[in-house]
Amino acid sequence: MRSHARHWIGAALALALVAAAPAARSAADAAAAPVRNAGGAATARIKDVATVQGVRSNQLVGYGLVVGLDGSGDQTSQAPFTTQSLRNWLAQLGITLPPGVNPQLKNVAAVSVTALLPPFAKPGQTIDVTVNSVGNARSLRGGTLLAAPLRGLDGGVYAIAQGNLVVNGFGASAQDGSRVTVNVPTSGRIPNGATVERAVQASVGAQDNLTLSLRAADFTTATRMAERINRELGPDTAVPVDAISVRVQAPANPAQRVAFVSYLENLDFAPGDAPARVIINSRTGTVVIGSHVKVSPAAVSHGSLTVSIQEDVLVSQPQPFARNGETVVAPDSAIDVEQGGSRMFLFAPGVTLDEIVRAVNQVGAAPGDLVAILEALQQAGALRAELLVI
C-alpha cells in the first residue's frame, strides 16, 4: 500500500511540476503585496513557517591565537594561558623555548572561535567565523588568527579557521587614563574564514515520510498546513502529529524527494492567527502589543509622582581675627515632591489595540506608564491577552 502511495505521490509531483512550469514566469512578476485567500486572510509559504525535521545547523567552537596586534594584546602576566598556548604552538613548529623563559608579549591575544556549520555543508566549502577575546586584550583590530581547529560537541574537528579579522569597534586612550571606546573592539569576524573538513550526515526524513516542524507551535496552523497538502497531493498524504509537527508521505527515491520537498515548501496556505500577547522589555521599556489584544470594561487613572532631592554644602567659618572657632562644613538638603495631574479614561467592552494606544497617548503616558497600566489591567482581569516580560 505504501509503495502505491509513493508512486502516486511521485506521479502527482511530476504532473504538478509540469503544470506549474508555464506559470513560473508570471508568478515571478507578481506584485509583492501579500497573497490572500478567498476569506481575506493573508497566506504564507510552507517554507516561511516550517522547516524539514533533520535539516539543521550545528555549532562549532575552537580556541586560537590572534597575532600581529599593535600593542593591544593580552598582558601575559595576568593571562598566563596565552603564553602557554604560544609555547605549545611554537613546539608544534619545532621551536622550544629555554626553561624559565617567560616572554612578555603585547601583540598576541587568546581568543575563542565560533562558527555555525550549515546543513549539507561539504568538505572544501567555507563558512564565516566569529572571534572573541578571552583574555584582557584591549583590541583585536589588525590581528590575524592562526590556524585553529573548530570542533563539534562530539569532539570531532569539522573545520579549520584562519585569516585576518574584520573588527568594527575601536578604542583610544591617553596617558592620563582617559579612554574612548566605540562598539566592541575585542570581537571580530572573518568572512569565509573557515574551511569545512568534515561533513555532517543529514537525511531528509525517514524512508517513506518526512516531518515538517513549525517554527511556532500552533494547532490551527498545523491542521491547515496538512489540509493544504492533502488538497494538492491527495487525501492522507499529510497528517498533523501535534501542534508543531506534520508528517508527510514522501517518495523513497532521493532524487524525487528533493524535487518533492522543493514543490512542497512553495505551497501557500493561511496560517492560524497568533495568540493575543503583550511583550514588554523591562530593560529598554519597549512594548509590543499584538493585533488581537482586547480589554474588558475598565476605568484607568494613572498619575506620576516626582521626588527631587538636591544636596548642597554650606561652609561656616569664624569671623576674621577671632581667637576661638573653627570652620565647619554642614550639608544642606532640599526635598521637593511634585505630583502630576492624572486623568481617567474608560475602556469600553472589546476595546482593540488601536483604541488602547490612542487612549494612552491622549493622557500623555510614557512607555513606562504604559507598562504599569497594562500590568494593572492584567491584575484586574481586564486584559484579554498573555503578558510576557522579557
CSV table of C-alpha atoms in Angstrom, one decimal:
chain,number,residue,atom,x,y,z
A,1,MET,CA,0.0,0.0,0.0
A,2,ARG,CA,2.8,2.4,0.8
A,3,SER,CA,4.6,1.6,-2.4
A,4,HIS,CA,1.5,2.5,-4.4
A,5,ALA,CA,1.1,5.7,-2.4
A,6,ARG,CA,4.8,6.7,-3.1
A,7,HIS,CA,4.3,6.0,-6.8
A,8,TRP,CA,1.1,8.1,-6.8
A,9,ILE,CA,2.9,10.9,-5.0
A,10,GLY,CA,5.8,10.8,-7.5
A,11,ALA,CA,3.4,10.9,-10.4
A,12,ALA,CA,1.3,13.7,-8.9
A,13,LEU,CA,4.5,15.7,-8.2
A,14,ALA,CA,5.7,15.3,-11.8
A,15,LEU,CA,2.4,16.5,-13.2
A,16,ALA,CA,2.3,19.4,-10.7
A,17,LEU,CA,5.8,20.5,-11.7
A,18,VAL,CA,5.0,20.3,-15.4
A,19,ALA,CA,1.7,22.2,-14.9
A,20,ALA,CA,3.5,24.8,-12.8
A,21,ALA,CA,6.3,25.5,-15.3
A,22,PRO,CA,4.3,27.9,-17.6
A,23,ALA,CA,3.1,29.9,-14.7
A,24,ALA,CA,6.5,30.3,-13.1
A,25,ARG,CA,7.4,33.4,-15.1
A,26,SER,CA,4.2,35.2,-14.5
A,27,ALA,CA,4.4,34.3,-10.7
A,28,ALA,CA,7.8,35.9,-10.5
A,29,ASP,CA,6.5,39.1,-12.0
A,30,ALA,CA,3.6,39.3,-9.5
A,31,ALA,CA,3.3,42.2,-7.1
A,32,ALA,CA,5.0,42.0,-3.7
A,33,ALA,CA,1.7,42.5,-1.9
A,34,PRO,CA,0.7,39.6,0.5
A,35,VAL,CA,-1.4,37.0,-1.1
A,36,ARG,CA,-4.8,36.5,0.4
A,37,ASN,CA,-7.3,33.6,0.1
A,38,ALA,CA,-11.0,33.8,-0.5
A,39,GLY,CA,-11.7,34.5,3.1
A,40,GLY,CA,-9.4,37.5,3.1
A,41,ALA,CA,-6.7,36.0,5.4
A,42,ALA,CA,-3.1,36.6,4.4
A,43,THR,CA,-1.3,33.4,3.2
A,44,ALA,CA,2.3,32.3,3.6
A,45,ARG,CA,4.5,29.7,2.0
A,46,ILE,CA,5.2,26.5,4.0
A,47,LYS,CA,9.0,27.3,3.8
A,48,ASP,CA,8.3,30.6,5.7
A,49,VAL,CA,6.6,29.0,8.7
A,50,ALA,CA,8.1,25.5,8.9
A,51,THR,CA,11.3,23.6,8.4
A,52,VAL,CA,12.1,20.0,7.5
A,53,GLN,CA,12.9,17.9,10.5
A,54,GLY,CA,16.6,16.8,10.5
A,55,VAL,CA,17.8,19.8,8.3
A,56,ARG,CA,19.6,21.9,10.9
A,57,SER,CA,22.8,23.7,11.6
A,58,ASN,CA,25.5,22.6,14.1
A,59,GLN,CA,27.5,24.8,16.4
A,60,LEU,CA,31.3,24.7,16.2
A,61,VAL,CA,33.7,26.1,18.7
A,62,GLY,CA,37.5,26.4,19.0
A,63,TYR,CA,40.4,28.2,20.6
A,64,GLY,CA,43.3,30.0,19.0
A,65,LEU,CA,45.7,32.9,19.0
A,66,VAL,CA,45.5,36.2,17.2
A,67,VAL,CA,48.9,37.7,16.4
A,68,GLY,CA,50.0,41.0,14.8
A,69,LEU,CA,48.3,43.3,17.3
A,70,ASP,CA,49.6,46.8,17.8
A,71,GLY,CA,50.4,46.5,21.5
A,72,SER,CA,46.8,45.8,22.4
A,73,GLY,CA,47.1,42.1,23.1
A,74,ASP,CA,46.9,40.2,26.4
A,75,GLN,CA,49.1,41.1,29.3
A,76,THR,CA,50.8,37.8,29.7
A,77,SER,CA,51.4,38.3,33.4
A,78,GLN,CA,47.6,38.3,34.0
A,79,ALA,CA,46.7,35.9,31.3
A,80,PRO,CA,49.3,33.0,31.6
A,81,PHE,CA,47.3,30.7,29.3
A,82,THR,CA,48.2,33.0,26.4
A,83,THR,CA,51.9,32.3,27.0
A,84,GLN,CA,51.2,28.6,27.4
A,85,SER,CA,49.3,28.5,24.1
A,86,LEU,CA,52.2,30.3,22.4
A,87,ARG,CA,54.7,27.7,23.8
A,88,ASN,CA,52.6,24.8,22.5
A,89,TRP,CA,52.2,26.4,19.1
A,90,LEU,CA,56.0,27.0,18.8
A,91,ALA,CA,56.7,23.5,19.9
A,92,GLN,CA,54.5,22.2,17.1
A,93,LEU,CA,56.7,24.1,14.7
A,94,GLY,CA,59.9,22.6,16.2
A,95,ILE,CA,60.8,25.7,18.3
A,96,THR,CA,61.5,25.1,22.0
A,97,LEU,CA,61.8,28.0,24.4
A,98,PRO,CA,64.5,27.6,27.1
A,99,PRO,CA,63.2,26.6,30.6
A,100,GLY,CA,62.4,29.6,32.8
A,101,VAL,CA,61.9,32.0,29.9
A,102,ASN,CA,58.5,33.8,30.1
A,103,PRO,CA,58.1,36.1,27.1
A,104,GLN,CA,56.2,39.3,27.8
A,105,LEU,CA,54.1,39.8,24.7
A,106,LYS,CA,51.8,42.6,23.8
A,107,ASN,CA,50.9,41.7,20.2
A,108,VAL,CA,49.2,38.2,20.9
A,109,ALA,CA,45.7,37.5,22.2
A,110,ALA,CA,44.0,34.3,23.2
A,111,VAL,CA,40.6,34.1,21.5
A,112,SER,CA,37.6,31.8,21.2
A,113,VAL,CA,36.5,31.0,17.7
A,114,THR,CA,32.8,30.1,16.9
A,115,ALA,CA,31.0,29.2,13.7
A,116,LEU,CA,27.7,27.7,12.5
A,117,LEU,CA,28.0,24.7,10.2
A,118,PRO,CA,25.1,24.9,7.8
A,119,PRO,CA,23.2,21.7,6.8
A,120,PHE,CA,24.6,19.7,3.9
A,121,ALA,CA,27.9,21.6,4.1
A,122,LYS,CA,30.6,19.7,2.2
A,123,PRO,CA,34.4,19.5,2.7
A,124,GLY,CA,36.1,22.3,0.9
A,125,GLN,CA,33.3,24.9,1.4
A,126,THR,CA,34.0,28.0,3.5
A,127,ILE,CA,31.9,29.4,6.4
A,128,ASP,CA,32.1,32.6,8.4
A,129,VAL,CA,33.6,32.6,11.9
A,130,THR,CA,33.4,34.9,14.9
A,131,VAL,CA,36.4,35.6,17.1
A,132,ASN,CA,36.2,36.9,20.7
A,133,SER,CA,38.9,37.7,23.1
A,134,VAL,CA,39.1,35.5,26.2
A,135,GLY,CA,41.9,37.4,28.0
A,136,ASN,CA,42.5,41.1,28.7
A,137,ALA,CA,43.3,42.3,25.2
A,138,ARG,CA,42.2,45.9,24.5
A,139,SER,CA,41.6,45.4,20.8
A,140,LEU,CA,41.8,42.8,18.1
A,141,ARG,CA,42.0,45.3,15.3
A,142,GLY,CA,44.7,44.5,12.7
A,143,GLY,CA,45.2,40.9,14.0
A,144,THR,CA,45.4,37.6,12.2
A,145,LEU,CA,44.0,34.4,13.5
A,146,LEU,CA,46.4,31.5,13.4
A,147,ALA,CA,45.1,28.1,12.2
A,148,ALA,CA,42.5,26.9,14.8
A,149,PRO,CA,40.5,23.7,14.7
A,150,LEU,CA,36.8,24.0,15.2
A,151,ARG,CA,35.1,21.1,17.0
A,152,GLY,CA,31.6,20.0,17.4
A,153,LEU,CA,30.0,18.9,20.7
A,154,ASP,CA,31.1,15.3,19.9
A,155,GLY,CA,34.8,16.4,19.9
A,156,GLY,CA,35.4,15.9,16.2
A,157,VAL,CA,37.1,18.5,14.1
A,158,TYR,CA,34.8,19.8,11.4
A,159,ALA,CA,36.5,22.9,10.1
A,160,ILE,CA,39.8,24.8,10.3
A,161,ALA,CA,39.7,28.6,10.8
A,162,GLN,CA,42.4,31.1,9.8
A,163,GLY,CA,42.6,34.6,8.4
A,164,ASN,CA,42.6,38.4,9.0
A,165,LEU,CA,40.0,39.8,11.4
A,166,VAL,CA,37.4,42.4,10.5
A,167,VAL,CA,36.8,44.5,13.7
A,168,ASN,CA,34.1,47.2,13.7
A,169,GLY,CA,34.9,48.7,17.1
A,170,PHE,CA,38.0,50.7,18.1
A,171,GLY,CA,39.4,52.4,21.1
A,172,ALA,CA,41.8,55.2,22.0
A,173,SER,CA,43.5,56.0,25.4
A,174,ALA,CA,45.7,58.7,26.8
A,175,GLN,CA,48.5,58.7,29.3
A,176,ASP,CA,46.3,60.3,32.0
A,177,GLY,CA,44.0,57.3,31.9
A,178,SER,CA,41.2,58.7,29.8
A,179,ARG,CA,39.8,56.3,27.2
A,180,VAL,CA,37.2,56.3,24.5
A,181,THR,CA,35.8,53.1,23.0
A,182,VAL,CA,33.3,52.7,20.1
A,183,ASN,CA,31.4,49.5,19.7
A,184,VAL,CA,33.3,46.3,20.8
A,185,PRO,CA,37.0,46.2,19.6
A,186,THR,CA,37.6,42.8,21.3
A,187,SER,CA,35.2,41.0,18.9
A,188,GLY,CA,35.6,40.5,15.1
A,189,ARG,CA,34.6,38.3,12.2
A,190,ILE,CA,36.4,36.5,9.4
A,191,PRO,CA,34.2,36.2,6.3
A,192,ASN,CA,34.7,32.8,4.7
A,193,GLY,CA,37.4,32.3,7.4
A,194,ALA,CA,37.0,28.5,8.0
A,195,THR,CA,37.2,25.6,5.6
A,196,VAL,CA,34.9,22.7,6.2
A,197,GLU,CA,36.9,19.5,6.6
A,198,ARG,CA,34.2,17.0,7.6
A,199,ALA,CA,30.5,16.8,6.6
A,200,VAL,CA,27.7,16.1,8.9
A,201,GLN,CA,25.4,13.3,7.7
A,202,ALA,CA,21.9,14.7,7.3
A,203,SER,CA,18.8,12.9,6.0
A,204,VAL,CA,15.5,14.4,4.8
A,205,GLY,CA,13.1,12.3,6.8
A,206,ALA,CA,12.7,8.6,7.1
A,207,GLN,CA,12.5,6.0,4.3
A,208,ASP,CA,8.8,6.7,3.3
A,209,ASN,CA,7.9,10.0,5.1
A,210,LEU,CA,9.3,13.3,6.3
A,211,THR,CA,8.2,15.7,9.1
A,212,LEU,CA,7.6,19.4,8.8
A,213,SER,CA,8.2,21.3,12.0
A,214,LEU,CA,6.5,24.7,12.6
A,215,ARG,CA,8.7,27.5,13.9
A,216,ALA,CA,5.9,28.4,16.3
A,217,ALA,CA,3.6,25.8,17.8
A,218,ASP,CA,0.0,26.2,16.8
A,219,PHE,CA,-2.7,23.6,16.3
A,220,THR,CA,-4.6,25.6,13.8
A,221,THR,CA,-1.6,26.2,11.6
A,222,ALA,CA,-0.6,22.5,11.7
A,223,THR,CA,-4.1,21.5,10.7
A,224,ARG,CA,-4.4,24.0,7.9
A,225,MET,CA,-0.9,23.0,6.5
A,226,ALA,CA,-2.0,19.3,6.4
A,227,GLU,CA,-5.3,20.2,4.7
A,228,ARG,CA,-3.4,22.3,2.1
A,229,ILE,CA,-1.0,19.5,1.3
A,230,ASN,CA,-3.9,16.9,1.1
A,231,ARG,CA,-5.8,19.1,-1.3
A,232,GLU,CA,-2.7,19.3,-3.5
A,233,LEU,CA,-1.4,15.8,-3.3
A,234,GLY,CA,-4.3,13.7,-2.3
A,235,PRO,CA,-6.1,12.5,0.9
A,236,ASP,CA,-4.0,11.2,3.9
A,237,THR,CA,-0.7,12.5,2.3
A,238,ALA,CA,-0.1,14.7,5.3
A,239,VAL,CA,-1.2,14.1,8.9
A,240,PRO,CA,-0.8,16.6,11.8
A,241,VAL,CA,1.0,14.9,14.6
A,242,ASP,CA,0.9,17.7,17.2
A,243,ALA,CA,0.9,21.4,17.4
A,244,ILE,CA,4.3,21.7,15.8
A,245,SER,CA,4.8,18.6,13.5
A,246,VAL,CA,3.1,17.4,10.3
A,247,ARG,CA,4.1,14.0,8.9
A,248,VAL,CA,4.1,13.8,5.1
A,249,GLN,CA,4.4,10.7,2.9
A,250,ALA,CA,7.3,11.3,0.5
A,251,PRO,CA,9.0,9.4,-2.4
A,252,ALA,CA,11.7,6.9,-1.3
A,253,ASN,CA,13.9,7.9,-4.3
A,254,PRO,CA,16.4,10.6,-3.1
A,255,ALA,CA,16.2,12.4,-6.4
A,256,GLN,CA,12.4,12.5,-6.3
A,257,ARG,CA,12.5,13.5,-2.6
A,258,VAL,CA,14.5,16.7,-3.3
A,259,ALA,CA,12.1,17.8,-6.0
A,260,PHE,CA,9.1,16.8,-3.7
A,261,VAL,CA,10.4,19.0,-0.9
A,262,SER,CA,11.0,21.9,-3.3
A,263,TYR,CA,7.5,21.7,-4.5
A,264,LEU,CA,6.1,21.2,-1.0
A,265,GLU,CA,7.7,24.1,0.6
A,266,ASN,CA,6.4,26.6,-2.0
A,267,LEU,CA,2.7,25.7,-1.4
A,268,ASP,CA,0.9,28.6,0.2
A,269,PHE,CA,-1.8,28.4,2.9
A,270,ALA,CA,-3.4,30.6,5.6
A,271,PRO,CA,-1.6,30.1,8.9
A,272,GLY,CA,-3.6,30.4,12.2
A,273,ASP,CA,-3.7,33.8,13.9
A,274,ALA,CA,-1.1,34.4,16.5
A,275,PRO,CA,-2.4,34.4,20.1
A,276,ALA,CA,-3.1,37.7,21.8
A,277,ARG,CA,0.2,38.7,23.6
A,278,VAL,CA,1.7,41.8,25.1
A,279,ILE,CA,5.5,41.7,25.1
A,280,ILE,CA,7.4,44.0,27.5
A,281,ASN,CA,11.1,44.5,27.5
A,282,SER,CA,11.9,45.5,31.1
A,283,ARG,CA,15.4,46.8,30.3
A,284,THR,CA,14.5,49.1,27.3
A,285,GLY,CA,10.9,49.8,28.0
A,286,THR,CA,9.8,48.6,24.6
A,287,VAL,CA,6.2,47.4,24.5
A,288,VAL,CA,4.8,45.3,21.6
A,289,ILE,CA,1.0,44.7,21.5
A,290,GLY,CA,-0.5,42.0,19.3
A,291,SER,CA,-3.4,42.8,17.0
A,292,HIS,CA,-5.8,40.5,18.8
A,293,VAL,CA,-5.3,42.1,22.2
A,294,LYS,CA,-8.6,43.3,23.7
A,295,VAL,CA,-9.6,44.8,27.0
A,296,SER,CA,-12.7,44.2,29.1
A,297,PRO,CA,-14.6,47.2,30.5
A,298,ALA,CA,-12.3,49.1,32.9
A,299,ALA,CA,-11.6,52.6,34.1
A,300,VAL,CA,-7.9,53.7,34.4
A,301,SER,CA,-6.5,56.6,36.3
A,302,HIS,CA,-2.7,57.0,36.2
A,303,GLY,CA,-0.7,59.8,37.7
A,304,SER,CA,3.0,60.5,38.2
A,305,LEU,CA,4.9,61.3,41.4
A,306,THR,CA,8.2,63.1,41.1
A,307,VAL,CA,10.6,63.4,44.1
A,308,SER,CA,13.6,65.7,43.7
A,309,ILE,CA,16.4,65.7,46.2
A,310,GLN,CA,19.1,68.4,46.0
A,311,GLU,CA,22.2,68.3,48.1
A,312,ASP,CA,24.2,71.5,48.8
A,313,VAL,CA,27.2,72.0,51.1
A,314,LEU,CA,27.4,75.1,53.4
A,315,VAL,CA,30.7,76.2,54.9
A,316,SER,CA,30.6,78.1,58.3
A,317,GLN,CA,33.8,79.8,59.5
A,318,PRO,CA,34.6,82.2,62.3
A,319,GLN,CA,35.0,85.9,61.9
A,320,PRO,CA,38.4,87.4,60.9
A,321,PHE,CA,40.9,87.6,63.8
A,322,ALA,CA,38.6,85.6,66.1
A,323,ARG,CA,40.5,83.7,68.8
A,324,ASN,CA,38.1,80.8,69.1
A,325,GLY,CA,36.1,79.0,66.5
A,326,GLU,CA,36.7,76.6,63.6
A,327,THR,CA,35.5,76.1,60.1
A,328,VAL,CA,32.6,73.7,59.8
A,329,VAL,CA,31.1,72.0,56.7
A,330,ALA,CA,27.4,71.5,57.0
A,331,PRO,CA,25.2,69.7,54.4
A,332,ASP,CA,22.0,71.4,53.2
A,333,SER,CA,19.4,69.2,51.7
A,334,ALA,CA,16.2,70.2,49.8
A,335,ILE,CA,13.5,67.8,49.1
A,336,ASP,CA,10.7,68.6,46.6
A,337,VAL,CA,7.7,66.4,45.9
A,338,GLU,CA,5.6,67.0,42.8
A,339,GLN,CA,2.5,65.0,41.8
A,340,GLY,CA,1.4,65.3,38.2
A,341,GLY,CA,-2.2,65.6,37.3
A,342,SER,CA,-3.9,62.4,36.4
A,343,ARG,CA,-6.8,61.8,34.1
A,344,MET,CA,-9.2,58.9,34.0
A,345,PHE,CA,-10.1,57.1,30.8
A,346,LEU,CA,-12.7,54.4,30.3
A,347,PHE,CA,-12.2,51.2,28.2
A,348,ALA,CA,-15.5,50.0,26.7
A,349,PRO,CA,-16.2,46.3,26.1
A,350,GLY,CA,-13.9,44.7,23.4
A,351,VAL,CA,-11.6,47.7,23.1
A,352,THR,CA,-9.0,47.0,20.3
A,353,LEU,CA,-5.3,47.7,20.0
A,354,ASP,CA,-5.8,51.0,18.2
A,355,GLU,CA,-8.1,52.3,20.8
A,356,ILE,CA,-5.8,51.3,23.6
A,357,VAL,CA,-2.9,53.2,22.1
A,358,ARG,CA,-5.0,56.2,21.3
A,359,ALA,CA,-6.4,56.4,24.9
A,360,VAL,CA,-2.9,56.1,26.5
A,361,ASN,CA,-1.4,58.7,24.1
A,362,GLN,CA,-4.2,61.2,24.9
A,363,VAL,CA,-3.2,61.3,28.6
A,364,GLY,CA,0.4,61.7,27.7
A,365,ALA,CA,1.6,58.4,29.2
A,366,ALA,CA,5.3,57.4,28.7
A,367,PRO,CA,6.3,53.9,27.8
A,368,GLY,CA,7.0,53.2,31.4
A,369,ASP,CA,3.5,54.4,32.3
A,370,LEU,CA,2.0,52.1,29.6
A,371,VAL,CA,3.8,49.1,31.2
A,372,ALA,CA,2.3,49.9,34.6
A,373,ILE,CA,-1.2,50.3,33.1
A,374,LEU,CA,-1.0,47.0,31.2
A,375,GLU,CA,0.2,45.2,34.4
A,376,ALA,CA,-2.6,46.7,36.4
A,377,LEU,CA,-5.2,45.7,33.7
A,378,GLN,CA,-3.9,42.1,33.9
A,379,GLN,CA,-4.1,42.0,37.6
A,380,ALA,CA,-7.7,43.3,37.4
A,381,GLY,CA,-8.6,40.6,34.9
A,382,ALA,CA,-9.4,43.1,32.2
A,383,LEU,CA,-6.6,42.4,29.8
A,384,ARG,CA,-7.6,39.5,27.4
A,385,ALA,CA,-4.0,38.7,26.4
A,386,GLU,CA,-0.9,37.0,27.7
A,387,LEU,CA,1.6,39.4,29.3
A,388,LEU,CA,5.2,38.4,28.7
A,389,VAL,CA,8.1,40.3,30.3
A,390,ILE,CA,11.5,39.7,28.7
